[in-house]
Amino acid sequence: MVGYGVVMIDSELAAEAVHVLNRYFRLLDERSFEVARFSEVFDSKGVVLRPNGTSMVGPGEIVESHRASFARFAATQHLLTGHDVELEGDGVSVRANLVAMHLWGENPHGVIGGPDDFFIAGAVITASLLPTSSGLRIAHLSNVNIWKGGSGFGSMAATLGKP
């Protein structure tokens, strides 16, 4: 569909792209670190580029890196908003705003007593998704921090991945 010189994306395709991106962050927060689950959102050669410049390729490597990285947190919450979906080649691209909260260590009640208890960041997420026989899958996802607060910045930078 074309309107005012802009190519409009099919609403079902846009909804699927938003769903896939949201599902990835849900898997993180629920700590569902199974390759089969990540294969439902990532292409077999899908790439995640972290804010520190490290990258992971493929659902297996992504799962192992996240499992190791998230072991240090009592809980996480990733809030995405402002999804902007556009056609991109054979697939779609999504840009979204992210607020990511991470509670350090053992904290079964999720209580923040001070700045040493958490790490929080505001970021921009960009993702390219490609169609497969099973639906859209993330081919590339980039996470760029805009702001951050709390503690443990050095520890957050020391995450598994390839430079």
PDB file of C-alpha atoms in Angstrom:
ATOM      1  CA  MET A   1       0.000   0.000   0.000  1.00  0.00           C
ATOM      2  CA  VAL A   2       1.267   3.489  -0.794  1.00  0.00           C
ATOM      3  CA  GLY A   3       0.161   6.689   0.874  1.00  0.00           C
ATOM      4  CA  TYR A   4       1.730  10.164   0.708  1.00  0.00           C
ATOM      5  CA  GLY A   5       4.895   8.801  -0.883  1.00  0.00           C
ATOM      6  CA  VAL A   6       5.511   6.311   1.943  1.00  0.00           C
ATOM      7  CA  VAL A   7       5.285   2.553   1.519  1.00  0.00           C
ATOM      8  CA  MET A   8       2.994   1.259   4.241  1.00  0.00           C
ATOM      9  CA  ILE A   9       3.769  -2.105   5.793  1.00  0.00           C
ATOM     10  CA  ASP A  10       1.103  -4.789   6.132  1.00  0.00           C
ATOM     11  CA  SER A  11      -0.305  -4.592   9.671  1.00  0.00           C
ATOM     12  CA  GLU A  12      -0.120  -8.379  10.192  1.00  0.00           C
ATOM     13  CA  LEU A  13       3.552  -8.388   9.205  1.00  0.00           C
ATOM     14  CA  ALA A  14       4.249  -5.437  11.519  1.00  0.00           C
ATOM     15  CA  ALA A  15       2.416  -7.159  14.389  1.00  0.00           C
ATOM     16  CA  GLU A  16       4.430 -10.339  13.835  1.00  0.00           C
ATOM     17  CA  ALA A  17       7.707  -8.387  13.883  1.00  0.00           C
ATOM     18  CA  VAL A  18       6.755  -6.661  17.162  1.00  0.00           C
ATOM     19  CA  HIS A  19       5.689 -10.017  18.634  1.00  0.00           C
ATOM     20  CA  VAL A  20       9.017 -11.684  17.747  1.00  0.00           C
ATOM     21  CA  LEU A  21      11.057  -8.841  19.233  1.00  0.00           C
ATOM     22  CA  ASN A  22       8.937  -8.757  22.396  1.00  0.00           C
ATOM     23  CA  ARG A  23       9.206 -12.555  22.696  1.00  0.00           C
ATOM     24  CA  TYR A  24      13.021 -12.334  22.748  1.00  0.00           C
ATOM     25  CA  PHE A  25      12.990  -9.987  25.738  1.00  0.00           C
ATOM     26  CA  ARG A  26      10.328 -12.091  27.445  1.00  0.00           C
ATOM     27  CA  LEU A  27      12.601 -15.136  27.118  1.00  0.00           C
ATOM     28  CA  LEU A  28      15.359 -13.135  28.817  1.00  0.00           C
ATOM     29  CA  ASP A  29      13.183 -12.027  31.721  1.00  0.00           C
ATOM     30  CA  GLU A  30      11.696 -15.505  32.198  1.00  0.00           C
ATOM     31  CA  ARG A  31      15.171 -17.041  31.873  1.00  0.00           C
ATOM     32  CA  SER A  32      13.903 -19.464  29.246  1.00  0.00           C
ATOM     33  CA  PHE A  33      17.399 -20.221  27.992  1.00  0.00           C
ATOM     34  CA  GLU A  34      16.584 -23.166  25.730  1.00  0.00           C
ATOM     35  CA  VAL A  35      17.917 -23.303  22.185  1.00  0.00           C
ATOM     36  CA  ALA A  36      14.526 -24.479  20.877  1.00  0.00           C
ATOM     37  CA  ARG A  37      12.805 -21.384  22.309  1.00  0.00           C
ATOM     38  CA  PHE A  38      15.470 -19.012  20.930  1.00  0.00           C
ATOM     39  CA  SER A  39      15.178 -20.735  17.538  1.00  0.00           C
ATOM     40  CA  GLU A  40      11.572 -19.520  17.486  1.00  0.00           C
ATOM     41  CA  VAL A  41      12.801 -15.912  17.429  1.00  0.00           C
ATOM     42  CA  PHE A  42      16.281 -16.073  15.825  1.00  0.00           C
ATOM     43  CA  ASP A  43      17.423 -17.129  12.400  1.00  0.00           C
ATOM     44  CA  SER A  44      19.965 -19.976  12.521  1.00  0.00           C
ATOM     45  CA  LYS A  45      22.684 -17.367  11.851  1.00  0.00           C
ATOM     46  CA  GLY A  46      21.031 -14.577  13.827  1.00  0.00           C
ATOM     47  CA  VAL A  47      23.364 -12.077  15.489  1.00  0.00           C
ATOM     48  CA  VAL A  48      23.004 -10.146  18.750  1.00  0.00           C
ATOM     49  CA  LEU A  49      25.305  -7.147  19.126  1.00  0.00           C
ATOM     50  CA  ARG A  50      25.575  -6.002  22.754  1.00  0.00           C
ATOM     51  CA  PRO A  51      26.223  -2.405  23.848  1.00  0.00           C
ATOM     52  CA  ASN A  52      29.820  -3.337  24.741  1.00  0.00           C
ATOM     53  CA  GLY A  53      30.503  -4.381  21.125  1.00  0.00           C
ATOM     54  CA  THR A  54      30.548  -8.132  21.697  1.00  0.00           C
ATOM     55  CA  SER A  55      28.384 -10.306  19.485  1.00  0.00           C
ATOM     56  CA  MET A  56      26.844 -13.751  19.532  1.00  0.00           C
ATOM     57  CA  VAL A  57      25.822 -15.763  16.464  1.00  0.00           C
ATOM     58  CA  GLY A  58      23.103 -18.386  16.271  1.00  0.00           C
ATOM     59  CA  PRO A  59      20.548 -19.479  18.870  1.00  0.00           C
ATOM     60  CA  GLY A  60      22.972 -21.876  20.627  1.00  0.00           C
ATOM     61  CA  GLU A  61      25.687 -19.289  21.224  1.00  0.00           C
ATOM     62  CA  ILE A  62      23.121 -16.626  22.130  1.00  0.00           C
ATOM     63  CA  VAL A  63      21.534 -18.932  24.736  1.00  0.00           C
ATOM     64  CA  GLU A  64      24.858 -19.926  26.315  1.00  0.00           C
ATOM     65  CA  SER A  65      26.064 -16.338  26.524  1.00  0.00           C
ATOM     66  CA  HIS A  66      22.799 -15.094  28.027  1.00  0.00           C
ATOM     67  CA  ARG A  67      22.623 -18.002  30.477  1.00  0.00           C
ATOM     68  CA  ALA A  68      26.115 -17.150  31.784  1.00  0.00           C
ATOM     69  CA  SER A  69      25.475 -13.400  31.832  1.00  0.00           C
ATOM     70  CA  PHE A  70      22.066 -13.535  33.518  1.00  0.00           C
ATOM     71  CA  ALA A  71      23.255 -15.899  36.285  1.00  0.00           C
ATOM     72  CA  ARG A  72      24.508 -12.848  38.208  1.00  0.00           C
ATOM     73  CA  PHE A  73      21.051 -11.236  38.405  1.00  0.00           C
ATOM     74  CA  ALA A  74      18.263 -11.885  40.889  1.00  0.00           C
ATOM     75  CA  ALA A  75      15.786 -10.578  38.306  1.00  0.00           C
ATOM     76  CA  THR A  76      15.558  -8.532  35.137  1.00  0.00           C
ATOM     77  CA  GLN A  77      12.819  -6.576  33.430  1.00  0.00           C
ATOM     78  CA  HIS A  78      13.020  -5.348  29.850  1.00  0.00           C
ATOM     79  CA  LEU A  79      10.381  -2.818  28.800  1.00  0.00           C
ATOM     80  CA  LEU A  80      10.031  -2.080  25.083  1.00  0.00           C
ATOM     81  CA  THR A  81       7.989   0.739  23.622  1.00  0.00           C
ATOM     82  CA  GLY A  82       7.631   2.833  20.489  1.00  0.00           C
ATOM     83  CA  HIS A  83       8.129  -0.026  18.022  1.00  0.00           C
ATOM     84  CA  ASP A  84       8.626   1.391  14.524  1.00  0.00           C
ATOM     85  CA  VAL A  85       8.429  -1.254  11.789  1.00  0.00           C
ATOM     86  CA  GLU A  86       9.508  -0.704   8.167  1.00  0.00           C
ATOM     87  CA  LEU A  87      10.007  -2.872   5.107  1.00  0.00           C
ATOM     88  CA  GLU A  88      13.678  -3.710   4.570  1.00  0.00           C
ATOM     89  CA  GLY A  89      14.682  -5.771   1.530  1.00  0.00           C
ATOM     90  CA  ASP A  90      12.999  -9.171   1.823  1.00  0.00           C
ATOM     91  CA  GLY A  91      12.132  -8.618   5.489  1.00  0.00           C
ATOM     92  CA  VAL A  92      11.418  -5.882   7.983  1.00  0.00           C
ATOM     93  CA  SER A  93      13.327  -3.693  10.396  1.00  0.00           C
ATOM     94  CA  VAL A  94      12.165  -2.692  13.862  1.00  0.00           C
ATOM     95  CA  ARG A  95      13.388   0.156  16.042  1.00  0.00           C
ATOM     96  CA  ALA A  96      12.216   0.238  19.663  1.00  0.00           C
ATOM     97  CA  ASN A  97      13.086   2.002  22.879  1.00  0.00           C
ATOM     98  CA  LEU A  98      14.169  -0.202  25.783  1.00  0.00           C
ATOM     99  CA  VAL A  99      14.436   0.325  29.515  1.00  0.00           C
ATOM    100  CA  ALA A 100      16.317  -2.617  31.026  1.00  0.00           C
ATOM    101  CA  MET A 101      16.413  -3.140  34.801  1.00  0.00           C
ATOM    102  CA  HIS A 102      18.805  -5.682  36.359  1.00  0.00           C
ATOM    103  CA  LEU A 103      18.828  -6.550  40.074  1.00  0.00           C
ATOM    104  CA  TRP A 104      22.233  -7.789  41.207  1.00  0.00           C
ATOM    105  CA  GLY A 105      22.848 -11.014  43.116  1.00  0.00           C
ATOM    106  CA  GLU A 106      20.512 -12.637  45.576  1.00  0.00           C
ATOM    107  CA  ASN A 107      17.432 -10.511  45.993  1.00  0.00           C
ATOM    108  CA  PRO A 108      14.397 -12.825  46.274  1.00  0.00           C
ATOM    109  CA  HIS A 109      11.994 -10.020  47.189  1.00  0.00           C
ATOM    110  CA  GLY A 110      13.106  -7.613  44.444  1.00  0.00           C
ATOM    111  CA  VAL A 111      13.780  -4.784  46.880  1.00  0.00           C
ATOM    112  CA  ILE A 112      16.127  -1.982  45.855  1.00  0.00           C
ATOM    113  CA  GLY A 113      17.882  -0.597  48.929  1.00  0.00           C
ATOM    114  CA  GLY A 114      20.337   1.625  47.100  1.00  0.00           C
ATOM    115  CA  PRO A 115      22.289   2.177  43.876  1.00  0.00           C
ATOM    116  CA  ASP A 116      24.542  -0.836  44.492  1.00  0.00           C
ATOM    117  CA  ASP A 117      21.547  -3.179  44.132  1.00  0.00           C
ATOM    118  CA  PHE A 118      20.808  -2.596  40.455  1.00  0.00           C
ATOM    119  CA  PHE A 119      21.890  -1.647  36.986  1.00  0.00           C
ATOM    120  CA  ILE A 120      19.434   0.172  34.723  1.00  0.00           C
ATOM    121  CA  ALA A 121      19.848   1.368  31.156  1.00  0.00           C
ATOM    122  CA  GLY A 122      17.843   3.088  28.475  1.00  0.00           C
ATOM    123  CA  ALA A 123      18.663   1.854  25.001  1.00  0.00           C
ATOM    124  CA  VAL A 124      17.617   1.831  21.378  1.00  0.00           C
ATOM    125  CA  ILE A 125      17.053  -1.601  19.879  1.00  0.00           C
ATOM    126  CA  THR A 126      17.267  -2.100  16.125  1.00  0.00           C
ATOM    127  CA  ALA A 127      16.508  -5.449  14.560  1.00  0.00           C
ATOM    128  CA  SER A 128      16.333  -6.902  11.072  1.00  0.00           C
ATOM    129  CA  LEU A 129      13.905  -9.779  10.676  1.00  0.00           C
ATOM    130  CA  LEU A 130      13.703 -12.149   7.726  1.00  0.00           C
ATOM    131  CA  PRO A 131      10.833 -14.380   6.632  1.00  0.00           C
ATOM    132  CA  THR A 132      11.249 -18.151   7.040  1.00  0.00           C
ATOM    133  CA  SER A 133       8.856 -21.031   6.492  1.00  0.00           C
ATOM    134  CA  SER A 134       8.012 -20.705  10.228  1.00  0.00           C
ATOM    135  CA  GLY A 135       7.500 -16.936  10.216  1.00  0.00           C
ATOM    136  CA  LEU A 136       9.757 -13.956  10.842  1.00  0.00           C
ATOM    137  CA  ARG A 137      13.071 -14.551  12.627  1.00  0.00           C
ATOM    138  CA  ILE A 138      15.648 -12.042  13.903  1.00  0.00           C
ATOM    139  CA  ALA A 139      18.666 -11.925  11.598  1.00  0.00           C
ATOM    140  CA  HIS A 140      20.438  -9.086  13.424  1.00  0.00           C
ATOM    141  CA  LEU A 141      19.710  -7.249  16.663  1.00  0.00           C
ATOM    142  CA  SER A 142      21.686  -4.301  17.998  1.00  0.00           C
ATOM    143  CA  ASN A 143      21.396  -2.773  21.482  1.00  0.00           C
ATOM    144  CA  VAL A 144      22.817   0.755  21.914  1.00  0.00           C
ATOM    145  CA  ASN A 145      22.731   2.294  25.407  1.00  0.00           C
ATOM    146  CA  ILE A 146      21.637   5.929  25.609  1.00  0.00           C
ATOM    147  CA  TRP A 147      21.804   6.303  29.405  1.00  0.00           C
ATOM    148  CA  LYS A 148      22.511   4.145  32.451  1.00  0.00           C
ATOM    149  CA  GLY A 149      22.334   4.234  36.232  1.00  0.00           C
ATOM    150  CA  GLY A 150      22.985   2.144  39.313  1.00  0.00           C
ATOM    151  CA  SER A 151      26.192   0.158  39.704  1.00  0.00           C
ATOM    152  CA  GLY A 152      28.291  -2.535  38.126  1.00  0.00           C
ATOM    153  CA  PHE A 153      29.077  -0.873  34.804  1.00  0.00           C
ATOM    154  CA  GLY A 154      32.394  -2.744  34.538  1.00  0.00           C
ATOM    155  CA  SER A 155      30.694  -6.037  35.278  1.00  0.00           C
ATOM    156  CA  MET A 156      28.049  -5.386  32.619  1.00  0.00           C
ATOM    157  CA  ALA A 157      30.766  -4.723  30.060  1.00  0.00           C
ATOM    158  CA  ALA A 158      32.494  -8.002  30.898  1.00  0.00           C
ATOM    159  CA  THR A 159      29.936 -10.239  29.195  1.00  0.00           C
ATOM    160  CA  LEU A 160      30.529 -13.244  27.025  1.00  0.00           C
ATOM    161  CA  GLY A 161      30.627 -12.743  23.277  1.00  0.00           C
ATOM    162  CA  LYS A 162      32.995 -12.149  20.404  1.00  0.00           C
ATOM    163  CA  PRO A 163      34.645  -8.753  19.960  1.00  0.00           C
TER     164      PRO A 163
END
